[in-house]
Each structure stands twice: as structure tokens, then as C-alpha cells.
């Protein structure tokens, strides 16, 4: 388990763009599970949409990427002086809306690591139902 303080040691993201609240499971080299608590205080809800707040899909994908980044940084000896760069998204699908009060459970599985490119397949769930899924790619560079 990792709390927000440990996540902040690993990721450079900060409010309002730090989108992972907790890591609840890590199986090195295989998978990671993280949580994102969605509140009405998210800045995006001012405009998306004030009368019917829905978390934008792109933020769900970013949360998935951040969970994958935590996983790669802790599973491999990448080093703490590295920053992750999102380099690709494939097969992204959005299945259900995510609203304030929801907790997103993000499950990411490592598919491969080739030439410094990490590929993850992931799904995001709310109340046991898939809300989004995607295949994500990232690499790491010096800060």
C-alpha cells in the first residue's frame, strides 16, 4: 500500500493534476491497483458540466497513466531522478459516466517493456462496473 505522501515522492504531479489517491496493490512486474476519489471540488466540474457533473474521460485516462507510472517507478530500477512521459493511447473506451462521490478503482497490467517503452493494459471501475479501459504507453527521461 502507498498513501498520497509516497505517491507524491514518486510522481511530479500536484494539485489539480495529481489524480491518484492511494495504491492498494502492487505485484512487481505484473499489475498494480490504485484508487482515485472523485469529489465535487474537482476543478473540471466548474465547466464539465455545472448542472450535470461528469469526470472527463481524458482525466480518467490520465489517472490510469499515473497509476501505471507509479507501478513502473516502483517495479523497475528506473530511479527517482526520472520523469514519465505518456507516449501513446490505444483501444480507449468509455463505458459509463463517473460522477462526484465515486471512487475509481484502477487496475493496470504490464503488457511489455521494449526499448524503454512500457505498455500497460488497464481498466477503471466504479462499484465493480467498468467505466473505462485503455492500453497506455510511457517512457522515462531525466528530470
PDB file of C-alpha atoms in Angstrom:
ATOM      1  CA  UNK A   1       0.000   0.000   0.000  1.00  0.00           C
ATOM      2  CA  UNK A   2       1.068   3.545  -0.738  1.00  0.00           C
ATOM      3  CA  UNK A   3      -0.530   6.656   0.661  1.00  0.00           C
ATOM      4  CA  UNK A   4      -0.592  10.054  -1.026  1.00  0.00           C
ATOM      5  CA  UNK A   5       2.725  11.126   0.533  1.00  0.00           C
ATOM      6  CA  UNK A   6       4.581   8.184  -1.020  1.00  0.00           C
ATOM      7  CA  UNK A   7       2.843   8.746  -4.370  1.00  0.00           C
ATOM      8  CA  UNK A   8       3.957  12.400  -4.288  1.00  0.00           C
ATOM      9  CA  UNK A   9       7.549  11.266  -3.733  1.00  0.00           C
ATOM     10  CA  UNK A  10       7.336   9.256  -6.971  1.00  0.00           C
ATOM     11  CA  UNK A  11       5.233  11.422  -9.284  1.00  0.00           C
ATOM     12  CA  UNK A  12       5.907  15.068 -10.181  1.00  0.00           C
ATOM     13  CA  UNK A  13       2.160  15.821 -10.482  1.00  0.00           C
ATOM     14  CA  UNK A  14       0.480  18.145  -7.975  1.00  0.00           C
ATOM     15  CA  UNK A  15      -2.959  19.640  -7.447  1.00  0.00           C
ATOM     16  CA  UNK A  16      -5.035  19.881  -9.529  1.00  0.00           C
ATOM     17  CA  UNK A  17      -3.398  17.226 -11.710  1.00  0.00           C
ATOM     18  CA  UNK A  18      -2.388  14.555  -9.210  1.00  0.00           C
ATOM     19  CA  UNK A  19      -5.137  12.018  -9.898  1.00  0.00           C
ATOM     20  CA  UNK A  20      -4.142   9.049  -7.712  1.00  0.00           C
ATOM     21  CA  UNK A  21      -5.044   8.971  -4.019  1.00  0.00           C
ATOM     22  CA  UNK A  22      -3.787   5.546  -2.988  1.00  0.00           C
ATOM     23  CA  UNK A  23      -2.064   2.437  -4.318  1.00  0.00           C
ATOM     24  CA  UNK A  24      -3.633  -0.633  -2.729  1.00  0.00           C
ATOM     25  CA  UNK A  25      -1.827  -3.474  -4.518  1.00  0.00           C
ATOM     26  CA  UNK A  26       1.429  -3.981  -6.384  1.00  0.00           C
ATOM     27  CA  UNK A  27       2.547  -7.272  -7.899  1.00  0.00           C
ATOM     28  CA  UNK A  28       6.029  -6.443  -9.242  1.00  0.00           C
ATOM     29  CA  UNK A  29       6.348  -6.957 -12.976  1.00  0.00           C
ATOM     30  CA  UNK A  30       2.664  -7.818 -13.333  1.00  0.00           C
ATOM     31  CA  UNK A  31      -0.006  -5.415 -12.036  1.00  0.00           C
ATOM     32  CA  UNK A  32      -0.950  -2.500  -9.833  1.00  0.00           C
ATOM     33  CA  UNK A  33      -4.244  -1.297  -8.348  1.00  0.00           C
ATOM     34  CA  UNK A  34      -4.860   2.341  -7.414  1.00  0.00           C
ATOM     35  CA  UNK A  35      -7.754   4.467  -6.202  1.00  0.00           C
ATOM     36  CA  UNK A  36      -8.998   7.900  -7.243  1.00  0.00           C
ATOM     37  CA  UNK A  37     -11.679   9.539  -5.107  1.00  0.00           C
ATOM     38  CA  UNK A  38     -13.837  11.893  -7.165  1.00  0.00           C
ATOM     39  CA  UNK A  39     -15.244  14.916  -5.316  1.00  0.00           C
ATOM     40  CA  UNK A  40     -17.395  17.838  -6.392  1.00  0.00           C
ATOM     41  CA  UNK A  41     -14.344  20.031  -5.674  1.00  0.00           C
ATOM     42  CA  UNK A  42     -12.528  18.788  -8.810  1.00  0.00           C
ATOM     43  CA  UNK A  43     -11.770  21.928 -10.872  1.00  0.00           C
ATOM     44  CA  UNK A  44     -13.111  20.326 -14.068  1.00  0.00           C
ATOM     45  CA  UNK A  45     -16.672  20.279 -12.694  1.00  0.00           C
ATOM     46  CA  UNK A  46     -16.907  24.072 -12.974  1.00  0.00           C
ATOM     47  CA  UNK A  47     -17.302  23.618 -16.716  1.00  0.00           C
ATOM     48  CA  UNK A  48     -17.965  19.878 -17.288  1.00  0.00           C
ATOM     49  CA  UNK A  49     -20.866  20.236 -16.600  1.00  0.00           C
ATOM     50  CA  UNK A  50     -22.090  22.561 -13.794  1.00  0.00           C
ATOM     51  CA  UNK A  51     -25.646  21.182 -13.786  1.00  0.00           C
ATOM     52  CA  UNK A  52     -24.639  17.568 -14.536  1.00  0.00           C
ATOM     53  CA  UNK A  53     -21.027  16.973 -13.368  1.00  0.00           C
ATOM     54  CA  UNK A  54     -19.222  14.175 -15.198  1.00  0.00           C
ATOM     55  CA  UNK A  55     -15.478  13.482 -14.913  1.00  0.00           C
ATOM     56  CA  UNK A  56     -13.944  13.918 -18.386  1.00  0.00           C
ATOM     57  CA  UNK A  57     -12.683  10.676 -19.924  1.00  0.00           C
ATOM     58  CA  UNK A  58      -9.281  12.210 -20.561  1.00  0.00           C
ATOM     59  CA  UNK A  59      -8.836  12.640 -16.781  1.00  0.00           C
ATOM     60  CA  UNK A  60      -9.753   9.014 -16.189  1.00  0.00           C
ATOM     61  CA  UNK A  61      -7.095   8.002 -18.733  1.00  0.00           C
ATOM     62  CA  UNK A  62      -4.580  10.327 -17.055  1.00  0.00           C
ATOM     63  CA  UNK A  63      -5.344   8.728 -13.673  1.00  0.00           C
ATOM     64  CA  UNK A  64      -4.748   5.328 -15.276  1.00  0.00           C
ATOM     65  CA  UNK A  65      -1.424   6.566 -16.684  1.00  0.00           C
ATOM     66  CA  UNK A  66      -0.364   7.878 -13.272  1.00  0.00           C
ATOM     67  CA  UNK A  67      -1.121   4.521 -11.638  1.00  0.00           C
ATOM     68  CA  UNK A  68       0.949   2.847 -14.369  1.00  0.00           C
ATOM     69  CA  UNK A  69       3.753   5.346 -13.773  1.00  0.00           C
ATOM     70  CA  UNK A  70       3.844   4.587 -10.049  1.00  0.00           C
ATOM     71  CA  UNK A  71       3.984   0.905 -10.914  1.00  0.00           C
ATOM     72  CA  UNK A  72       6.901   1.265 -13.336  1.00  0.00           C
ATOM     73  CA  UNK A  73       8.829   3.520 -10.973  1.00  0.00           C
ATOM     74  CA  UNK A  74       8.488   1.044  -8.111  1.00  0.00           C
ATOM     75  CA  UNK A  75       8.848  -2.205 -10.066  1.00  0.00           C
ATOM     76  CA  UNK A  76      11.963  -1.397 -12.066  1.00  0.00           C
ATOM     77  CA  UNK A  77      15.135   0.392 -11.063  1.00  0.00           C
ATOM     78  CA  UNK A  78      14.224   3.472 -13.081  1.00  0.00           C
ATOM     79  CA  UNK A  79      15.489   5.824 -10.379  1.00  0.00           C
ATOM     80  CA  UNK A  80      13.984   8.767  -8.585  1.00  0.00           C
ATOM     81  CA  UNK A  81      15.557  11.365 -10.899  1.00  0.00           C
ATOM     82  CA  UNK A  82      13.297  10.322 -13.764  1.00  0.00           C
ATOM     83  CA  UNK A  83      10.011  11.675 -15.040  1.00  0.00           C
ATOM     84  CA  UNK A  84       7.480   9.709 -17.043  1.00  0.00           C
ATOM     85  CA  UNK A  85       6.235  10.762 -20.465  1.00  0.00           C
ATOM     86  CA  UNK A  86       2.953   9.496 -21.822  1.00  0.00           C
ATOM     87  CA  UNK A  87       3.709   8.336 -25.396  1.00  0.00           C
ATOM     88  CA  UNK A  88       0.586   6.545 -26.565  1.00  0.00           C
ATOM     89  CA  UNK A  89      -3.012   5.504 -26.060  1.00  0.00           C
ATOM     90  CA  UNK A  90      -4.713   2.647 -27.882  1.00  0.00           C
ATOM     91  CA  UNK A  91      -8.090   0.970 -27.566  1.00  0.00           C
ATOM     92  CA  UNK A  92      -9.528   3.629 -25.232  1.00  0.00           C
ATOM     93  CA  UNK A  93     -13.203   3.101 -24.446  1.00  0.00           C
ATOM     94  CA  UNK A  94     -15.500   4.884 -22.021  1.00  0.00           C
ATOM     95  CA  UNK A  95     -18.347   2.731 -20.743  1.00  0.00           C
ATOM     96  CA  UNK A  96     -20.129   4.721 -18.015  1.00  0.00           C
ATOM     97  CA  UNK A  97     -20.033   8.248 -16.593  1.00  0.00           C
ATOM     98  CA  UNK A  98     -18.030   8.972 -13.435  1.00  0.00           C
ATOM     99  CA  UNK A  99     -19.607  11.448 -11.043  1.00  0.00           C
ATOM    100  CA  UNK A 100     -18.744  13.218  -7.791  1.00  0.00           C
ATOM    101  CA  UNK A 101     -18.835  10.777  -4.902  1.00  0.00           C
ATOM    102  CA  UNK A 102     -17.486   7.889  -6.967  1.00  0.00           C
ATOM    103  CA  UNK A 103     -14.267   6.038  -6.162  1.00  0.00           C
ATOM    104  CA  UNK A 104     -12.453   4.812  -9.246  1.00  0.00           C
ATOM    105  CA  UNK A 105     -10.546   1.544  -8.851  1.00  0.00           C
ATOM    106  CA  UNK A 106      -7.802   1.461 -11.480  1.00  0.00           C
ATOM    107  CA  UNK A 107      -6.227  -1.866 -12.394  1.00  0.00           C
ATOM    108  CA  UNK A 108      -3.205  -1.758 -14.689  1.00  0.00           C
ATOM    109  CA  UNK A 109      -1.318  -4.782 -16.023  1.00  0.00           C
ATOM    110  CA  UNK A 110       2.114  -4.574 -17.573  1.00  0.00           C
ATOM    111  CA  UNK A 111       1.983  -5.915 -21.122  1.00  0.00           C
ATOM    112  CA  UNK A 112       5.572  -5.325 -22.182  1.00  0.00           C
ATOM    113  CA  UNK A 113       8.733  -3.270 -21.870  1.00  0.00           C
ATOM    114  CA  UNK A 114      10.559  -2.773 -25.167  1.00  0.00           C
ATOM    115  CA  UNK A 115      13.321  -0.261 -25.854  1.00  0.00           C
ATOM    116  CA  UNK A 116      12.345   1.754 -22.789  1.00  0.00           C
ATOM    117  CA  UNK A 117       8.643   1.908 -23.706  1.00  0.00           C
ATOM    118  CA  UNK A 118       6.331   0.485 -21.055  1.00  0.00           C
ATOM    119  CA  UNK A 119       2.953  -0.785 -22.270  1.00  0.00           C
ATOM    120  CA  UNK A 120       0.069  -1.276 -19.851  1.00  0.00           C
ATOM    121  CA  UNK A 121      -3.471  -2.560 -20.323  1.00  0.00           C
ATOM    122  CA  UNK A 122      -5.879  -1.116 -17.830  1.00  0.00           C
ATOM    123  CA  UNK A 123      -9.440  -0.875 -16.679  1.00  0.00           C
ATOM    124  CA  UNK A 124     -11.139   1.611 -14.391  1.00  0.00           C
ATOM    125  CA  UNK A 125     -14.102   0.529 -12.271  1.00  0.00           C
ATOM    126  CA  UNK A 126     -16.757   2.232 -10.172  1.00  0.00           C
ATOM    127  CA  UNK A 127     -18.820  -0.036  -7.932  1.00  0.00           C
ATOM    128  CA  UNK A 128     -17.444  -3.096  -9.746  1.00  0.00           C
ATOM    129  CA  UNK A 129     -18.516  -1.874 -13.199  1.00  0.00           C
ATOM    130  CA  UNK A 130     -16.058  -0.919 -15.941  1.00  0.00           C
ATOM    131  CA  UNK A 131     -16.155   2.816 -16.626  1.00  0.00           C
ATOM    132  CA  UNK A 132     -13.101   2.995 -18.907  1.00  0.00           C
ATOM    133  CA  UNK A 133     -10.390   0.842 -20.438  1.00  0.00           C
ATOM    134  CA  UNK A 134      -7.296   1.552 -22.498  1.00  0.00           C
ATOM    135  CA  UNK A 135      -3.836   0.413 -23.482  1.00  0.00           C
ATOM    136  CA  UNK A 136      -1.263   3.036 -22.466  1.00  0.00           C
ATOM    137  CA  UNK A 137       2.405   3.553 -23.284  1.00  0.00           C
ATOM    138  CA  UNK A 138       5.001   5.564 -21.369  1.00  0.00           C
ATOM    139  CA  UNK A 139       8.720   6.132 -21.241  1.00  0.00           C
ATOM    140  CA  UNK A 140      11.053   7.753 -18.721  1.00  0.00           C
ATOM    141  CA  UNK A 141      13.598  10.546 -19.067  1.00  0.00           C
ATOM    142  CA  UNK A 142      15.889  12.539 -16.765  1.00  0.00           C
ATOM    143  CA  UNK A 143      14.177  15.313 -14.803  1.00  0.00           C
TER     144      UNK A 143
END
